[in-house]
mmCIF file of N, CA and C in Angstrom:
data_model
loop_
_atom_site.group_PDB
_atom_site.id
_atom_site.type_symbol
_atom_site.label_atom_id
_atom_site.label_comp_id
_atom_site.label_asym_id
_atom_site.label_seq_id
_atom_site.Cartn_x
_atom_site.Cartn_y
_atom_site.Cartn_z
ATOM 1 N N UNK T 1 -49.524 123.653 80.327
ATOM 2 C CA UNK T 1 -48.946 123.177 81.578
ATOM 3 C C UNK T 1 -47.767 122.259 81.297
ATOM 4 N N UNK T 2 -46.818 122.472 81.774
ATOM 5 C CA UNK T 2 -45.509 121.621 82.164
ATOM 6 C C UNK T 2 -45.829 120.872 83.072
ATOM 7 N N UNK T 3 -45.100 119.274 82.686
ATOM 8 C CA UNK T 3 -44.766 118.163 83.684
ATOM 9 C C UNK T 3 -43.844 117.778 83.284
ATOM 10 N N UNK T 4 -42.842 116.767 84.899
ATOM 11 C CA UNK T 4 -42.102 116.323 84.356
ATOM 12 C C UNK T 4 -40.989 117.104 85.755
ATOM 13 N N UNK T 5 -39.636 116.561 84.768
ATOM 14 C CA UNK T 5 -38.540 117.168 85.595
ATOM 15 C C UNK T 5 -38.313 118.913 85.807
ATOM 16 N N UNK T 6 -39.517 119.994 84.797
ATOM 17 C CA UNK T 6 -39.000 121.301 85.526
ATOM 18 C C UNK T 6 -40.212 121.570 86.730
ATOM 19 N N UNK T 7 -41.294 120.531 86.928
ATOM 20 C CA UNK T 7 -42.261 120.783 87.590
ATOM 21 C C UNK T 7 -41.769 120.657 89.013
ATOM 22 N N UNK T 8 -40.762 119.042 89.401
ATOM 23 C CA UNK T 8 -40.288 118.865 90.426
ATOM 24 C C UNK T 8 -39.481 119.584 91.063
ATOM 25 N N UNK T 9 -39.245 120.787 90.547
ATOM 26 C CA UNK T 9 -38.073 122.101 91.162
ATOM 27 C C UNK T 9 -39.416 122.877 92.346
ATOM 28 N N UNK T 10 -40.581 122.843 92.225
ATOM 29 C CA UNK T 10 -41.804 123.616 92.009
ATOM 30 C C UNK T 10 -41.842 123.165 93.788
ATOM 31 N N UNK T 11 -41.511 121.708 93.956
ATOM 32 C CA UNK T 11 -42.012 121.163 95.278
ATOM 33 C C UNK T 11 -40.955 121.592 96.193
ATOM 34 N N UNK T 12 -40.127 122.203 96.028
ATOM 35 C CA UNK T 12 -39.198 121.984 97.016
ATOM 36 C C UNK T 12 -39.201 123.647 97.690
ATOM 37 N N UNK T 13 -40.528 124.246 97.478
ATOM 38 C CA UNK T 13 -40.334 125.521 98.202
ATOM 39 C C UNK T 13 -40.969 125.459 99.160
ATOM 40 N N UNK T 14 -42.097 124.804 99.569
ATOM 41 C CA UNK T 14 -42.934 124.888 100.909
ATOM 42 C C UNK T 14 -42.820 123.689 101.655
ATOM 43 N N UNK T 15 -42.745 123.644 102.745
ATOM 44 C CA UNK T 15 -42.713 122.561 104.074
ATOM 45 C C UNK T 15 -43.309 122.062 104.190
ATOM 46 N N UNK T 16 -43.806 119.852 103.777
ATOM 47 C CA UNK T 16 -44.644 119.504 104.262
ATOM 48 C C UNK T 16 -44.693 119.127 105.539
ATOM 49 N N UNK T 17 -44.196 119.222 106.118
ATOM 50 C CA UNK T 17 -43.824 118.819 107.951
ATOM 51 C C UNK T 17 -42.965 120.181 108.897
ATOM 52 N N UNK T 18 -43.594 120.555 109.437
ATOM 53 C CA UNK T 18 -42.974 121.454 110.489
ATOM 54 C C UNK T 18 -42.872 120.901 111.916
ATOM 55 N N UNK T 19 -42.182 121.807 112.207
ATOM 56 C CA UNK T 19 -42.115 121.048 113.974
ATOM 57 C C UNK T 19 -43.237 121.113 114.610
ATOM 58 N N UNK T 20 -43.158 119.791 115.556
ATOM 59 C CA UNK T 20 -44.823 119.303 116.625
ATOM 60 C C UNK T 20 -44.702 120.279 117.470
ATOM 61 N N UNK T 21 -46.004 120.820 117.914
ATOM 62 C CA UNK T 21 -45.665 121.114 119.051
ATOM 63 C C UNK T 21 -46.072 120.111 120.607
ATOM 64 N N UNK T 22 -46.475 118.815 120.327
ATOM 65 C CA UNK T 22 -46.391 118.405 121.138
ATOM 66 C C UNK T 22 -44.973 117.560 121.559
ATOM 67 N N UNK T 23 -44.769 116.569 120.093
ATOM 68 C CA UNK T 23 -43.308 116.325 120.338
ATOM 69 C C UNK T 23 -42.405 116.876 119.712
ATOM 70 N N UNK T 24 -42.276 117.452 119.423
ATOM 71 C CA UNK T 24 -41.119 118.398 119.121
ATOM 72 C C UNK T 24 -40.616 117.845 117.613
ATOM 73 N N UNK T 25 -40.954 116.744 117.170
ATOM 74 C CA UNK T 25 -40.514 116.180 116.330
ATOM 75 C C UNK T 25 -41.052 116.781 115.089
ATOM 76 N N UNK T 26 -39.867 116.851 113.639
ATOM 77 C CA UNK T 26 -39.986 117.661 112.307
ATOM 78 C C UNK T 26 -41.190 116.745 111.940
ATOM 79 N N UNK T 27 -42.805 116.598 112.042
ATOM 80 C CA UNK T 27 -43.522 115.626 111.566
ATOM 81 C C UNK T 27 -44.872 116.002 111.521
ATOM 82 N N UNK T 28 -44.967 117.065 111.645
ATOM 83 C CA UNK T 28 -46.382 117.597 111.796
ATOM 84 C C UNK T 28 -46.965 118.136 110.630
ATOM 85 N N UNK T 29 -48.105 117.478 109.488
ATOM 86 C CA UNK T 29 -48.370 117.773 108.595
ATOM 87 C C UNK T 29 -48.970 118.865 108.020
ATOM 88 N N UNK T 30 -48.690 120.491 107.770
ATOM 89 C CA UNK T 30 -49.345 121.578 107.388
ATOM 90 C C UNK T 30 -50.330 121.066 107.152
ATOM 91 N N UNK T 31 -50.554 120.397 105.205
ATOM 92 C CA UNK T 31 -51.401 120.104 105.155
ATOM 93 C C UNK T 31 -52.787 119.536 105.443
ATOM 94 N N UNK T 32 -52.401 118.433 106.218
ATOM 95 C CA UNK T 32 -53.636 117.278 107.187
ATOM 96 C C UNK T 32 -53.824 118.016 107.940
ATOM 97 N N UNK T 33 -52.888 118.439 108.871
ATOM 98 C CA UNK T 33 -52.984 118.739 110.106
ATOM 99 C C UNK T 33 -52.742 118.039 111.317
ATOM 100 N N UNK T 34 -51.931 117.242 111.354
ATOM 101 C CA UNK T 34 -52.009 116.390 112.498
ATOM 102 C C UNK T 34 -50.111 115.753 111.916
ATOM 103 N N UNK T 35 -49.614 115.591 113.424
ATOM 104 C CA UNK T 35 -48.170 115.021 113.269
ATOM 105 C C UNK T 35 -48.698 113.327 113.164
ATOM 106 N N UNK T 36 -47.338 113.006 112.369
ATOM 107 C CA UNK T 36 -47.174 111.746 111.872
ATOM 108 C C UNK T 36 -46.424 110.943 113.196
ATOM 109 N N UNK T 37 -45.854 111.291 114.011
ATOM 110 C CA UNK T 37 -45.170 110.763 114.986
ATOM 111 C C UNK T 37 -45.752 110.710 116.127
ATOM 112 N N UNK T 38 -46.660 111.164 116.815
ATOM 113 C CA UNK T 38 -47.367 111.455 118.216
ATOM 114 C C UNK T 38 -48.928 111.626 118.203
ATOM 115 N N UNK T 39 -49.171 111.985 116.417
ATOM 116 C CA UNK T 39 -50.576 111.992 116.705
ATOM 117 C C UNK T 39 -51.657 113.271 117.095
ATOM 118 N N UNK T 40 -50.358 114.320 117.256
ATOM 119 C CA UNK T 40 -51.079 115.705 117.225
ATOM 120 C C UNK T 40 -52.392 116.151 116.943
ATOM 121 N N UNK T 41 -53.770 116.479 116.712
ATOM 122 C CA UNK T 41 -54.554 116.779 115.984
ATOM 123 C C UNK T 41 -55.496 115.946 115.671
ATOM 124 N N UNK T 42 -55.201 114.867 115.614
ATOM 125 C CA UNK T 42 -56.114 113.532 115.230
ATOM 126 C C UNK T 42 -56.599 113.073 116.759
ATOM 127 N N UNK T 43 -55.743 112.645 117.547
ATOM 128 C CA UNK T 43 -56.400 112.437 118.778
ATOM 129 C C UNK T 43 -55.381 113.042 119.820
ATOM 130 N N UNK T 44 -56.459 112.743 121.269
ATOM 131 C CA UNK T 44 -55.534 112.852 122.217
ATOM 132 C C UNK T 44 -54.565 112.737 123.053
ATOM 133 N N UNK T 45 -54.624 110.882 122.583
ATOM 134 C CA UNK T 45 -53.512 110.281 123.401
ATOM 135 C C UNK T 45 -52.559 110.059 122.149
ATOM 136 N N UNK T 46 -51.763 109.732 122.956
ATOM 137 C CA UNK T 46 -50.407 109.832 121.831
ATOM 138 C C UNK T 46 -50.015 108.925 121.224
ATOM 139 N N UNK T 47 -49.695 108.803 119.752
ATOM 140 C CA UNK T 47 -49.565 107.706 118.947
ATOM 141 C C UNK T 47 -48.262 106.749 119.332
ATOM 142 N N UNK T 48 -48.699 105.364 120.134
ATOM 143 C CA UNK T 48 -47.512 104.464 120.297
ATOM 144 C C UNK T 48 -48.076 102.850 119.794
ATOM 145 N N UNK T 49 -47.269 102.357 119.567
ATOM 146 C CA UNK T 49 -47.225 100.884 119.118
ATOM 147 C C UNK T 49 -46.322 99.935 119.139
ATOM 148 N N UNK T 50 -46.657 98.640 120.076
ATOM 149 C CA UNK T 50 -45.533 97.838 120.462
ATOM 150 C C UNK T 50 -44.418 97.677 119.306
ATOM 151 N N UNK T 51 -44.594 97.749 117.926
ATOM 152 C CA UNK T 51 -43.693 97.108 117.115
ATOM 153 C C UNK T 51 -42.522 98.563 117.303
ATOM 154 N N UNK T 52 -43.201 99.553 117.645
ATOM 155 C CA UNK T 52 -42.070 101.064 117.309
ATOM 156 C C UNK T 52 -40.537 100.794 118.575
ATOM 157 N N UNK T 53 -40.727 100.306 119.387
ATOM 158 C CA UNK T 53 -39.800 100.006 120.518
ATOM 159 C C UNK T 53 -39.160 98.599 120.508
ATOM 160 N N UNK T 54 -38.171 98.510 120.339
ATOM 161 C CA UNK T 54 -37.375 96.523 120.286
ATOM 162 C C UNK T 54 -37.371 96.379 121.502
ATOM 163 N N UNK T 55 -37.690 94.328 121.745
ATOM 164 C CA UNK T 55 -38.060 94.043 122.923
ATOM 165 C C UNK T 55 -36.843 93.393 123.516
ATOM 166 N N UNK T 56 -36.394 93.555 124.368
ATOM 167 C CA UNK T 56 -35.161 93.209 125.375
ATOM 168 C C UNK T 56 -35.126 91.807 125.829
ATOM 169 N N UNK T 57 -34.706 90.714 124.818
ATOM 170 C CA UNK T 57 -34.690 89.363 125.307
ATOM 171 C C UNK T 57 -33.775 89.160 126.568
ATOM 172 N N UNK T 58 -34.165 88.214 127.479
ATOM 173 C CA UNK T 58 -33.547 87.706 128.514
ATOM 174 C C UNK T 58 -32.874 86.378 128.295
ATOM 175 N N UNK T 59 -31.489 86.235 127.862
ATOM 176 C CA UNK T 59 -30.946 84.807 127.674
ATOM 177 C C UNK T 59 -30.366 84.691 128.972
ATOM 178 N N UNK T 60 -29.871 83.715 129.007
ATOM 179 C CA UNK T 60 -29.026 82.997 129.969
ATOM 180 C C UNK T 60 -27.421 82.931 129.592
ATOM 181 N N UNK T 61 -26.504 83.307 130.623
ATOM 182 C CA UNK T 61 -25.296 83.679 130.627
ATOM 183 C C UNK T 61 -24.614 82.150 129.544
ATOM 184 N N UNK T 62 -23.399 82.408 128.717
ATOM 185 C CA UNK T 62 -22.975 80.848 127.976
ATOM 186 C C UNK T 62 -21.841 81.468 128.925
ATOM 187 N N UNK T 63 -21.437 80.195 129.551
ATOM 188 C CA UNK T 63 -19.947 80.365 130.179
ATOM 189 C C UNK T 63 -19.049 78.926 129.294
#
């Protein structure tokens, strides 16, 4: 068996992520089975978390 740099040519023929079909997004793991972005497969509701969205501070105008 070969390792090493002619092995890493070896990975680049099959897709670990195909498109969701729930979100559409390139993230859905052949392998596992379940998208990395929405949560496909693993559960039903859809994977979100306050830190994924920036929060919109309210300052006050400097004149």
């Amino acid at each position: 068996m070969t390792k090493g740099t002619p092995s890493m040519g070896k990975h680049s023929r099959s897709k670990t992520h195909i498109k969701c079909r729930r979100c559409g997004r390139r993230a859905y793991n052949v392998a596992k089975g379940y998208c990395a972005a929405c949560g496909f497969g693993r559960s039903k509701r859809i994977r979100r978390y306050s830190w994924m969205t920036k929060k919109v501070l309210t300052r006050e105008r400097i004149v």
